[in-house]
Amino acid sequence: MNNGVLISVVIPTLNNRQEFLKEALNSIETQSQLPFEVIIINNGKQELKVPQTSLNIRHLKTIFRGGVAQARNFGASLAQGEYIAFLDDDDLWGQDYLKNIKIQIDKDHPDCLIGKLDQLLGDKIMPFKNAHGQINKDTILTLNPGITGSSVVINKEVFLSIGGYDPKLPPSEDKSLILELIDRGLKIVTVPESQAIARQTEIERLSRNKNKMYEGTFQFYRKYKNQMNLSQKINNLCKIYKYLWMSKKSIVIGLCYLFQFTCLNTIRLIEKLFLSIFKVK
C-alpha cells in the first residue's frame, strides 16, 4: 500500500507457534494490496525465528511475558502507519481483506473498522459471526457479535488516546475496546467484505480455558456494570457463574467472588429478577 493511507499490521506470537505464524504471514503476503509494514511481537521467553517472506517485517521482542493485549499495545506504539490492523498468529485474512479496508478508509475516514469473522473447520471456511449492524452498546454489553483482534483495524492516534487494549479483560478486551470508542462518540464502520478467519482449534482452546473465561468476563462485568440494564447484568452474571462452575471452583467462594455485593443489594437483585420473570405487580 504505497498510495494513500499507510496500514501497519501487528502480530503477537510465541516461539512455539511458528507454523501458525508462517500461515498468517502467507495470508498477508498474498493480499491484493499489501500493508506498509508488519510488526511481529515475540511475547515469549525464547528467541523467535521469523519465516522468510517478502514483506516489510519488523521483528521485536517484548521485555516482559504479558498477554496478547500488552503485546498488541506494544506493537501499536511502535507502528509507523496511520492505521493498525491486528492479526493473531493463528488467524488468517481473506485475499481482499486489506483492499476492502482501505477502500472504506478512503471513503469514510472512520476511526475504527471491523470485518466479518469466519471459521476454518478442517480445510473448509464456514460463516461464523458478522458484526454488521450490531455495533452498538446494548448488543456488546450482552454478547460478542463477532469482534476479535484479527477483524479490527483502528486509527493509531485514536488507539493510543484511549489506552489501547485493557490487559485485565482477556478474552473480553476486544469488546471493551469497541465500547470505549462508542463511549467517546468515535466513528466505527463494519466492512463485511473483509474476511478474518479464526481456526476452530483456537476457538476450542479458548472455550476450554474456563479460568481465563470467567476472569475476563468478571472483570468486564465489574468495569461496565454501571452501564448495564438488569437483563444485561443477569446475562453477564450467568456467564460468569457458568465458567466458575465449569472450572470446578467452590460454589461458596465463587458466589462471594462473583457478586461483590452486600446482602441487601443481593436481595434487591433477586427481587428484581423475580419480578422480571414472573411479572409480579
PDB file of C-alpha atoms in Angstrom:
ATOM      1  CA  MET A   1       0.000   0.000   0.000  1.00  0.00           C
ATOM      2  CA  ASN A   2       2.258   2.737  -1.227  1.00  0.00           C
ATOM      3  CA  ASN A   3      -0.546   5.123  -2.156  1.00  0.00           C
ATOM      4  CA  GLY A   4      -2.706   6.952   0.340  1.00  0.00           C
ATOM      5  CA  VAL A   5      -3.156   5.733   3.878  1.00  0.00           C
ATOM      6  CA  LEU A   6      -0.462   3.532   5.408  1.00  0.00           C
ATOM      7  CA  ILE A   7      -1.536   0.443   7.347  1.00  0.00           C
ATOM      8  CA  SER A   8       0.720  -1.339   9.824  1.00  0.00           C
ATOM      9  CA  VAL A   9      -0.026  -4.950  10.769  1.00  0.00           C
ATOM     10  CA  VAL A  10       0.719  -6.062  14.345  1.00  0.00           C
ATOM     11  CA  ILE A  11       1.055  -9.794  15.107  1.00  0.00           C
ATOM     12  CA  PRO A  12       1.686 -11.083  18.657  1.00  0.00           C
ATOM     13  CA  THR A  13       3.239 -14.550  18.739  1.00  0.00           C
ATOM     14  CA  LEU A  14       5.303 -17.081  20.708  1.00  0.00           C
ATOM     15  CA  ASN A  15       8.295 -19.163  19.665  1.00  0.00           C
ATOM     16  CA  ASN A  16       6.336 -22.456  19.684  1.00  0.00           C
ATOM     17  CA  ARG A  17       3.737 -21.229  17.172  1.00  0.00           C
ATOM     18  CA  GLN A  18       5.921 -20.771  14.109  1.00  0.00           C
ATOM     19  CA  GLU A  19       3.814 -22.931  11.790  1.00  0.00           C
ATOM     20  CA  PHE A  20       0.762 -20.813  12.591  1.00  0.00           C
ATOM     21  CA  LEU A  21       2.827 -17.646  12.149  1.00  0.00           C
ATOM     22  CA  LYS A  22       4.060 -18.830   8.755  1.00  0.00           C
ATOM     23  CA  GLU A  23       0.478 -19.288   7.537  1.00  0.00           C
ATOM     24  CA  ALA A  24      -0.581 -15.925   8.964  1.00  0.00           C
ATOM     25  CA  LEU A  25       2.277 -14.193   7.146  1.00  0.00           C
ATOM     26  CA  ASN A  26       1.382 -16.018   3.949  1.00  0.00           C
ATOM     27  CA  SER A  27      -2.183 -14.701   4.193  1.00  0.00           C
ATOM     28  CA  ILE A  28      -0.701 -11.175   4.369  1.00  0.00           C
ATOM     29  CA  GLU A  29       1.812 -11.776   1.589  1.00  0.00           C
ATOM     30  CA  THR A  30      -0.974 -12.888  -0.777  1.00  0.00           C
ATOM     31  CA  GLN A  31      -3.159  -9.828  -0.092  1.00  0.00           C
ATOM     32  CA  SER A  32      -4.342  -7.994  -3.196  1.00  0.00           C
ATOM     33  CA  GLN A  33      -2.944  -4.861  -1.525  1.00  0.00           C
ATOM     34  CA  LEU A  34      -0.006  -5.128   0.834  1.00  0.00           C
ATOM     35  CA  PRO A  35       0.450  -3.308   4.150  1.00  0.00           C
ATOM     36  CA  PHE A  36       3.134  -0.722   4.763  1.00  0.00           C
ATOM     37  CA  GLU A  37       4.820  -2.900   7.387  1.00  0.00           C
ATOM     38  CA  VAL A  38       4.338  -5.981   9.552  1.00  0.00           C
ATOM     39  CA  ILE A  39       5.376  -5.792  13.200  1.00  0.00           C
ATOM     40  CA  ILE A  40       5.852  -9.182  14.879  1.00  0.00           C
ATOM     41  CA  ILE A  41       5.906  -9.104  18.668  1.00  0.00           C
ATOM     42  CA  ASN A  42       7.612 -12.096  20.265  1.00  0.00           C
ATOM     43  CA  ASN A  43       5.755 -12.343  23.554  1.00  0.00           C
ATOM     44  CA  GLY A  44       7.704 -15.365  24.777  1.00  0.00           C
ATOM     45  CA  LYS A  45      10.928 -16.043  26.649  1.00  0.00           C
ATOM     46  CA  GLN A  46      12.784 -17.779  23.814  1.00  0.00           C
ATOM     47  CA  GLU A  47      14.088 -16.342  20.571  1.00  0.00           C
ATOM     48  CA  LEU A  48      11.768 -16.457  17.586  1.00  0.00           C
ATOM     49  CA  LYS A  49      12.841 -17.428  14.090  1.00  0.00           C
ATOM     50  CA  VAL A  50      10.693 -15.453  11.664  1.00  0.00           C
ATOM     51  CA  PRO A  51       9.788 -17.346   8.459  1.00  0.00           C
ATOM     52  CA  GLN A  52      11.217 -15.973   5.224  1.00  0.00           C
ATOM     53  CA  THR A  53       8.891 -13.557   3.476  1.00  0.00           C
ATOM     54  CA  SER A  54       8.953 -10.665   1.026  1.00  0.00           C
ATOM     55  CA  LEU A  55       7.003  -8.485   3.460  1.00  0.00           C
ATOM     56  CA  ASN A  56       8.481  -5.463   5.219  1.00  0.00           C
ATOM     57  CA  ILE A  57       8.974  -7.155   8.595  1.00  0.00           C
ATOM     58  CA  ARG A  58       9.936  -5.525  11.860  1.00  0.00           C
ATOM     59  CA  HIS A  59      10.550  -8.223  14.471  1.00  0.00           C
ATOM     60  CA  LEU A  60      10.588  -7.083  18.075  1.00  0.00           C
ATOM     61  CA  LYS A  61      10.875  -8.941  21.355  1.00  0.00           C
ATOM     62  CA  THR A  62       8.968  -7.684  24.361  1.00  0.00           C
ATOM     63  CA  ILE A  63      10.829  -7.269  27.631  1.00  0.00           C
ATOM     64  CA  PHE A  64       8.037  -8.997  29.541  1.00  0.00           C
ATOM     65  CA  ARG A  65       5.911 -12.062  29.042  1.00  0.00           C
ATOM     66  CA  GLY A  66       2.479 -10.491  29.154  1.00  0.00           C
ATOM     67  CA  GLY A  67      -0.747 -11.358  27.424  1.00  0.00           C
ATOM     68  CA  VAL A  68      -1.925 -10.631  23.916  1.00  0.00           C
ATOM     69  CA  ALA A  69      -3.305  -7.214  24.923  1.00  0.00           C
ATOM     70  CA  GLN A  70       0.097  -5.994  26.133  1.00  0.00           C
ATOM     71  CA  ALA A  71       1.779  -7.348  23.008  1.00  0.00           C
ATOM     72  CA  ARG A  72      -0.731  -5.619  20.721  1.00  0.00           C
ATOM     73  CA  ASN A  73      -0.338  -2.350  22.627  1.00  0.00           C
ATOM     74  CA  PHE A  74       3.455  -2.547  22.443  1.00  0.00           C
ATOM     75  CA  GLY A  75       3.376  -3.215  18.713  1.00  0.00           C
ATOM     76  CA  ALA A  76       0.892  -0.410  18.100  1.00  0.00           C
ATOM     77  CA  SER A  77       3.077   2.094  19.944  1.00  0.00           C
ATOM     78  CA  LEU A  78       5.913   1.378  17.502  1.00  0.00           C
ATOM     79  CA  ALA A  79       3.831   1.290  14.318  1.00  0.00           C
ATOM     80  CA  GLN A  80       4.572   3.900  11.658  1.00  0.00           C
ATOM     81  CA  GLY A  81       1.305   3.568   9.763  1.00  0.00           C
ATOM     82  CA  GLU A  82      -1.738   5.788  10.228  1.00  0.00           C
ATOM     83  CA  TYR A  83      -3.928   2.736  10.826  1.00  0.00           C
ATOM     84  CA  ILE A  84      -3.172  -0.501  12.664  1.00  0.00           C
ATOM     85  CA  ALA A  85      -4.545  -3.882  11.603  1.00  0.00           C
ATOM     86  CA  PHE A  86      -4.198  -6.573  14.249  1.00  0.00           C
ATOM     87  CA  LEU A  87      -3.770 -10.229  13.291  1.00  0.00           C
ATOM     88  CA  ASP A  88      -3.381 -13.073  15.782  1.00  0.00           C
ATOM     89  CA  ASP A  89      -0.704 -15.546  14.750  1.00  0.00           C
ATOM     90  CA  ASP A  90      -3.196 -18.418  14.388  1.00  0.00           C
ATOM     91  CA  ASP A  91      -5.716 -16.452  12.325  1.00  0.00           C
ATOM     92  CA  LEU A  92      -5.825 -15.657   8.628  1.00  0.00           C
ATOM     93  CA  TRP A  93      -7.201 -12.999   6.282  1.00  0.00           C
ATOM     94  CA  GLY A  94      -9.114 -13.375   3.050  1.00  0.00           C
ATOM     95  CA  GLN A  95      -7.195 -12.151   0.000  1.00  0.00           C
ATOM     96  CA  ASP A  96      -9.001  -8.787  -0.238  1.00  0.00           C
ATOM     97  CA  TYR A  97      -9.123  -8.023   3.492  1.00  0.00           C
ATOM     98  CA  LEU A  98      -6.797  -5.013   3.405  1.00  0.00           C
ATOM     99  CA  LYS A  99      -8.013  -3.843  -0.007  1.00  0.00           C
ATOM    100  CA  ASN A 100     -11.595  -3.536   1.223  1.00  0.00           C
ATOM    101  CA  ILE A 101     -10.440  -1.926   4.460  1.00  0.00           C
ATOM    102  CA  LYS A 102      -8.505   0.708   2.531  1.00  0.00           C
ATOM    103  CA  ILE A 103     -11.472   1.412   0.247  1.00  0.00           C
ATOM    104  CA  GLN A 104     -13.618   2.078   3.306  1.00  0.00           C
ATOM    105  CA  ILE A 105     -10.949   4.276   4.908  1.00  0.00           C
ATOM    106  CA  ASP A 106     -10.677   6.384   1.755  1.00  0.00           C
ATOM    107  CA  LYS A 107     -14.465   6.662   1.588  1.00  0.00           C
ATOM    108  CA  ASP A 108     -15.481   7.369   5.203  1.00  0.00           C
ATOM    109  CA  HIS A 109     -12.277   8.129   7.151  1.00  0.00           C
ATOM    110  CA  PRO A 110     -13.532   6.155  10.178  1.00  0.00           C
ATOM    111  CA  ASP A 111     -11.746   5.820  13.492  1.00  0.00           C
ATOM    112  CA  CYS A 112     -12.203   2.038  13.534  1.00  0.00           C
ATOM    113  CA  LEU A 113     -13.228  -0.675  11.080  1.00  0.00           C
ATOM    114  CA  ILE A 114     -14.493  -4.187  11.826  1.00  0.00           C
ATOM    115  CA  GLY A 115     -14.532  -7.017   9.288  1.00  0.00           C
ATOM    116  CA  LYS A 116     -16.562 -10.213   9.371  1.00  0.00           C
ATOM    117  CA  LEU A 117     -15.336 -13.322  11.186  1.00  0.00           C
ATOM    118  CA  ASP A 118     -15.422 -16.740   9.548  1.00  0.00           C
ATOM    119  CA  GLN A 119     -14.212 -20.072  10.924  1.00  0.00           C
ATOM    120  CA  LEU A 120     -11.749 -22.596   9.497  1.00  0.00           C
ATOM    121  CA  LEU A 121     -13.117 -26.113  10.016  1.00  0.00           C
ATOM    122  CA  GLY A 122     -10.567 -28.588   8.711  1.00  0.00           C
ATOM    123  CA  ASP A 123      -9.944 -27.327   5.187  1.00  0.00           C
ATOM    124  CA  LYS A 124     -13.298 -25.551   4.843  1.00  0.00           C
ATOM    125  CA  ILE A 125     -14.077 -21.927   5.661  1.00  0.00           C
ATOM    126  CA  MET A 126     -17.535 -21.513   7.170  1.00  0.00           C
ATOM    127  CA  PRO A 127     -19.517 -18.389   8.167  1.00  0.00           C
ATOM    128  CA  PHE A 128     -19.213 -17.697  11.881  1.00  0.00           C
ATOM    129  CA  LYS A 129     -20.057 -14.156  13.023  1.00  0.00           C
ATOM    130  CA  ASN A 130     -20.748 -10.874  11.268  1.00  0.00           C
ATOM    131  CA  ALA A 131     -20.787  -7.693  13.349  1.00  0.00           C
ATOM    132  CA  HIS A 132     -22.512  -5.682  10.601  1.00  0.00           C
ATOM    133  CA  GLY A 133     -25.498  -3.849  12.086  1.00  0.00           C
ATOM    134  CA  GLN A 134     -24.619  -4.964  15.623  1.00  0.00           C
ATOM    135  CA  ILE A 135     -22.033  -2.421  16.728  1.00  0.00           C
ATOM    136  CA  ASN A 136     -23.955  -0.717  19.492  1.00  0.00           C
ATOM    137  CA  LYS A 137     -23.627  -0.612  23.267  1.00  0.00           C
ATOM    138  CA  ASP A 138     -26.728  -2.697  24.044  1.00  0.00           C
ATOM    139  CA  THR A 139     -25.510  -5.606  21.915  1.00  0.00           C
ATOM    140  CA  ILE A 140     -21.888  -5.546  23.056  1.00  0.00           C
ATOM    141  CA  LEU A 141     -22.789  -5.354  26.749  1.00  0.00           C
ATOM    142  CA  THR A 142     -24.727  -8.599  26.249  1.00  0.00           C
ATOM    143  CA  LEU A 143     -22.643 -10.617  23.782  1.00  0.00           C
ATOM    144  CA  ASN A 144     -19.801 -10.514  21.294  1.00  0.00           C
ATOM    145  CA  PRO A 145     -21.284 -10.061  17.803  1.00  0.00           C
ATOM    146  CA  GLY A 146     -18.006 -11.002  16.111  1.00  0.00           C
ATOM    147  CA  ILE A 147     -15.398  -8.571  17.403  1.00  0.00           C
ATOM    148  CA  THR A 148     -11.939 -10.103  17.564  1.00  0.00           C
ATOM    149  CA  GLY A 149      -8.440  -8.694  17.287  1.00  0.00           C
ATOM    150  CA  SER A 150      -7.947 -10.092  13.798  1.00  0.00           C
ATOM    151  CA  SER A 151     -11.039  -8.325  12.444  1.00  0.00           C
ATOM    152  CA  VAL A 152     -10.255  -4.877  13.883  1.00  0.00           C
ATOM    153  CA  VAL A 153      -8.420  -2.031  12.138  1.00  0.00           C
ATOM    154  CA  ILE A 154      -8.068   1.231  14.048  1.00  0.00           C
ATOM    155  CA  ASN A 155      -6.533   4.668  13.666  1.00  0.00           C
ATOM    156  CA  LYS A 156      -3.250   4.658  15.591  1.00  0.00           C
ATOM    157  CA  GLU A 157      -3.738   8.017  17.297  1.00  0.00           C
ATOM    158  CA  VAL A 158      -7.237   7.038  18.398  1.00  0.00           C
ATOM    159  CA  PHE A 159      -5.995   3.674  19.691  1.00  0.00           C
ATOM    160  CA  LEU A 160      -3.246   5.242  21.770  1.00  0.00           C
ATOM    161  CA  SER A 161      -5.518   8.017  23.049  1.00  0.00           C
ATOM    162  CA  ILE A 162      -7.919   5.509  24.653  1.00  0.00           C
ATOM    163  CA  GLY A 163      -5.101   3.468  26.175  1.00  0.00           C
ATOM    164  CA  GLY A 164      -5.225   0.545  23.752  1.00  0.00           C
ATOM    165  CA  TYR A 165      -6.478  -2.873  24.835  1.00  0.00           C
ATOM    166  CA  ASP A 166      -7.269  -3.397  28.514  1.00  0.00           C
ATOM    167  CA  PRO A 167      -4.898  -6.203  29.649  1.00  0.00           C
ATOM    168  CA  LYS A 168      -7.136  -7.137  32.599  1.00  0.00           C
ATOM    169  CA  LEU A 169     -10.008  -8.358  30.422  1.00  0.00           C
ATOM    170  CA  PRO A 170      -8.956 -11.341  28.251  1.00  0.00           C
ATOM    171  CA  PRO A 171     -10.873 -12.593  26.366  1.00  0.00           C
ATOM    172  CA  SER A 172     -13.204  -9.567  26.632  1.00  0.00           C
ATOM    173  CA  GLU A 173     -10.617  -6.936  25.698  1.00  0.00           C
ATOM    174  CA  ASP A 174     -11.927  -6.784  22.115  1.00  0.00           C
ATOM    175  CA  LYS A 175     -15.447  -5.851  23.241  1.00  0.00           C
ATOM    176  CA  SER A 176     -14.056  -3.355  25.729  1.00  0.00           C
ATOM    177  CA  LEU A 177     -12.029  -1.583  23.047  1.00  0.00           C
ATOM    178  CA  ILE A 178     -15.128  -1.009  20.922  1.00  0.00           C
ATOM    179  CA  LEU A 179     -17.175   0.137  23.929  1.00  0.00           C
ATOM    180  CA  GLU A 180     -14.521   2.739  24.722  1.00  0.00           C
ATOM    181  CA  LEU A 181     -14.812   4.046  21.158  1.00  0.00           C
ATOM    182  CA  ILE A 182     -18.613   4.143  21.374  1.00  0.00           C
ATOM    183  CA  ASP A 183     -18.491   5.993  24.708  1.00  0.00           C
ATOM    184  CA  ARG A 184     -16.344   8.684  23.085  1.00  0.00           C
ATOM    185  CA  GLY A 185     -18.631   9.056  20.081  1.00  0.00           C
ATOM    186  CA  LEU A 186     -15.956   7.904  17.630  1.00  0.00           C
ATOM    187  CA  LYS A 187     -16.787   6.617  14.161  1.00  0.00           C
ATOM    188  CA  ILE A 188     -16.912   2.835  13.736  1.00  0.00           C
ATOM    189  CA  VAL A 189     -17.827   1.137  10.465  1.00  0.00           C
ATOM    190  CA  THR A 190     -18.229  -2.524   9.592  1.00  0.00           C
ATOM    191  CA  VAL A 191     -16.689  -3.966   6.446  1.00  0.00           C
ATOM    192  CA  PRO A 192     -18.406  -7.315   5.804  1.00  0.00           C
ATOM    193  CA  GLU A 193     -16.394  -7.698   2.591  1.00  0.00           C
ATOM    194  CA  SER A 194     -13.214  -8.008   4.681  1.00  0.00           C
ATOM    195  CA  GLN A 195     -12.863 -11.580   5.909  1.00  0.00           C
ATOM    196  CA  ALA A 196     -10.948 -12.573   9.036  1.00  0.00           C
ATOM    197  CA  ILE A 197     -10.660 -16.332   9.573  1.00  0.00           C
ATOM    198  CA  ALA A 198     -10.350 -17.968  13.006  1.00  0.00           C
ATOM    199  CA  ARG A 199      -9.225 -21.553  13.419  1.00  0.00           C
ATOM    200  CA  GLN A 200     -11.586 -23.978  15.118  1.00  0.00           C
ATOM    201  CA  THR A 201      -8.673 -25.186  17.254  1.00  0.00           C
ATOM    202  CA  GLU A 202      -8.161 -21.707  18.702  1.00  0.00           C
ATOM    203  CA  ILE A 203     -11.866 -21.235  19.435  1.00  0.00           C
ATOM    204  CA  GLU A 204     -11.957 -24.621  21.173  1.00  0.00           C
ATOM    205  CA  ARG A 205      -8.776 -23.850  23.133  1.00  0.00           C
ATOM    206  CA  LEU A 206     -10.231 -20.596  24.415  1.00  0.00           C
ATOM    207  CA  SER A 207     -13.547 -22.193  25.331  1.00  0.00           C
ATOM    208  CA  ARG A 208     -11.692 -24.873  27.321  1.00  0.00           C
ATOM    209  CA  ASN A 209      -9.797 -22.274  29.345  1.00  0.00           C
ATOM    210  CA  LYS A 210     -12.634 -21.640  31.795  1.00  0.00           C
ATOM    211  CA  ASN A 211     -10.413 -19.853  34.337  1.00  0.00           C
ATOM    212  CA  LYS A 212      -9.469 -17.282  31.717  1.00  0.00           C
ATOM    213  CA  MET A 213     -13.058 -17.010  30.517  1.00  0.00           C
ATOM    214  CA  TYR A 214     -14.577 -16.342  33.931  1.00  0.00           C
ATOM    215  CA  GLU A 215     -11.799 -13.967  34.989  1.00  0.00           C
ATOM    216  CA  GLY A 216     -12.119 -11.878  31.824  1.00  0.00           C
ATOM    217  CA  THR A 217     -15.923 -11.893  31.903  1.00  0.00           C
ATOM    218  CA  PHE A 218     -15.944 -10.961  35.589  1.00  0.00           C
ATOM    219  CA  GLN A 219     -13.563  -8.044  35.043  1.00  0.00           C
ATOM    220  CA  PHE A 220     -15.651  -6.937  32.046  1.00  0.00           C
ATOM    221  CA  TYR A 221     -18.750  -7.007  34.262  1.00  0.00           C
ATOM    222  CA  ARG A 222     -17.034  -5.009  37.007  1.00  0.00           C
ATOM    223  CA  LYS A 223     -15.854  -2.392  34.520  1.00  0.00           C
ATOM    224  CA  TYR A 224     -19.185  -1.884  32.747  1.00  0.00           C
ATOM    225  CA  LYS A 225     -21.886  -2.966  35.210  1.00  0.00           C
ATOM    226  CA  ASN A 226     -22.948   0.640  35.829  1.00  0.00           C
ATOM    227  CA  GLN A 227     -23.793   0.910  32.124  1.00  0.00           C
ATOM    228  CA  MET A 228     -25.793  -2.344  32.065  1.00  0.00           C
ATOM    229  CA  ASN A 229     -29.530  -2.739  32.452  1.00  0.00           C
ATOM    230  CA  LEU A 230     -30.939  -5.559  34.585  1.00  0.00           C
ATOM    231  CA  SER A 231     -31.137  -8.033  31.705  1.00  0.00           C
ATOM    232  CA  GLN A 232     -27.523  -7.374  30.709  1.00  0.00           C
ATOM    233  CA  LYS A 233     -26.348  -7.760  34.310  1.00  0.00           C
ATOM    234  CA  ILE A 234     -28.146 -11.076  34.661  1.00  0.00           C
ATOM    235  CA  ASN A 235     -26.753 -12.275  31.326  1.00  0.00           C
ATOM    236  CA  ASN A 236     -23.173 -11.494  32.323  1.00  0.00           C
ATOM    237  CA  LEU A 237     -23.548 -12.869  35.852  1.00  0.00           C
ATOM    238  CA  CYS A 238     -24.931 -16.129  34.471  1.00  0.00           C
ATOM    239  CA  LYS A 239     -21.942 -16.455  32.131  1.00  0.00           C
ATOM    240  CA  ILE A 240     -19.518 -15.778  34.963  1.00  0.00           C
ATOM    241  CA  TYR A 241     -21.139 -18.322  37.223  1.00  0.00           C
ATOM    242  CA  LYS A 242     -21.183 -20.876  34.406  1.00  0.00           C
ATOM    243  CA  TYR A 243     -17.416 -20.502  33.955  1.00  0.00           C
ATOM    244  CA  LEU A 244     -16.890 -20.708  37.719  1.00  0.00           C
ATOM    245  CA  TRP A 245     -18.916 -23.905  37.872  1.00  0.00           C
ATOM    246  CA  MET A 246     -17.213 -25.451  34.837  1.00  0.00           C
ATOM    247  CA  SER A 247     -13.766 -24.634  36.209  1.00  0.00           C
ATOM    248  CA  LYS A 248     -14.745 -26.523  39.396  1.00  0.00           C
ATOM    249  CA  LYS A 249     -14.421 -23.549  41.692  1.00  0.00           C
ATOM    250  CA  SER A 250     -16.070 -23.744  45.090  1.00  0.00           C
ATOM    251  CA  ILE A 251     -19.667 -22.585  44.807  1.00  0.00           C
ATOM    252  CA  VAL A 252     -19.439 -20.596  48.039  1.00  0.00           C
ATOM    253  CA  ILE A 253     -16.154 -18.967  47.046  1.00  0.00           C
ATOM    254  CA  GLY A 254     -17.489 -18.426  43.551  1.00  0.00           C
ATOM    255  CA  LEU A 255     -20.598 -16.644  44.777  1.00  0.00           C
ATOM    256  CA  CYS A 256     -18.591 -14.399  47.085  1.00  0.00           C
ATOM    257  CA  TYR A 257     -16.086 -13.608  44.337  1.00  0.00           C
ATOM    258  CA  LEU A 258     -18.772 -13.166  41.719  1.00  0.00           C
ATOM    259  CA  PHE A 259     -21.304 -10.815  43.195  1.00  0.00           C
ATOM    260  CA  GLN A 260     -19.194  -8.493  45.381  1.00  0.00           C
ATOM    261  CA  PHE A 261     -22.500  -7.222  46.798  1.00  0.00           C
ATOM    262  CA  THR A 262     -23.804  -6.555  50.279  1.00  0.00           C
ATOM    263  CA  CYS A 263     -26.608  -8.851  51.457  1.00  0.00           C
ATOM    264  CA  LEU A 264     -29.124  -6.067  50.879  1.00  0.00           C
ATOM    265  CA  ASN A 265     -28.018  -5.467  47.296  1.00  0.00           C
ATOM    266  CA  THR A 266     -28.128  -9.200  46.595  1.00  0.00           C
ATOM    267  CA  ILE A 267     -31.692  -9.393  47.912  1.00  0.00           C
ATOM    268  CA  ARG A 268     -32.685  -6.428  45.749  1.00  0.00           C
ATOM    269  CA  LEU A 269     -31.214  -8.071  42.656  1.00  0.00           C
ATOM    270  CA  ILE A 270     -33.070 -11.319  43.392  1.00  0.00           C
ATOM    271  CA  GLU A 271     -36.297  -9.362  43.898  1.00  0.00           C
ATOM    272  CA  LYS A 272     -35.862  -7.615  40.545  1.00  0.00           C
ATOM    273  CA  LEU A 273     -35.090 -10.927  38.859  1.00  0.00           C
ATOM    274  CA  PHE A 274     -38.213 -12.488  40.405  1.00  0.00           C
ATOM    275  CA  LEU A 275     -40.376  -9.579  39.278  1.00  0.00           C
ATOM    276  CA  SER A 276     -38.954  -9.620  35.749  1.00  0.00           C
ATOM    277  CA  ILE A 277     -39.540 -13.360  35.339  1.00  0.00           C
ATOM    278  CA  PHE A 278     -42.992 -13.651  36.867  1.00  0.00           C
ATOM    279  CA  LYS A 279     -44.178 -10.090  36.132  1.00  0.00           C
ATOM    280  CA  VAL A 280     -45.424  -9.669  39.696  1.00  0.00           C
ATOM    281  CA  LYS A 281     -47.114  -6.300  40.206  1.00  0.00           C
TER     282      LYS A 281
END
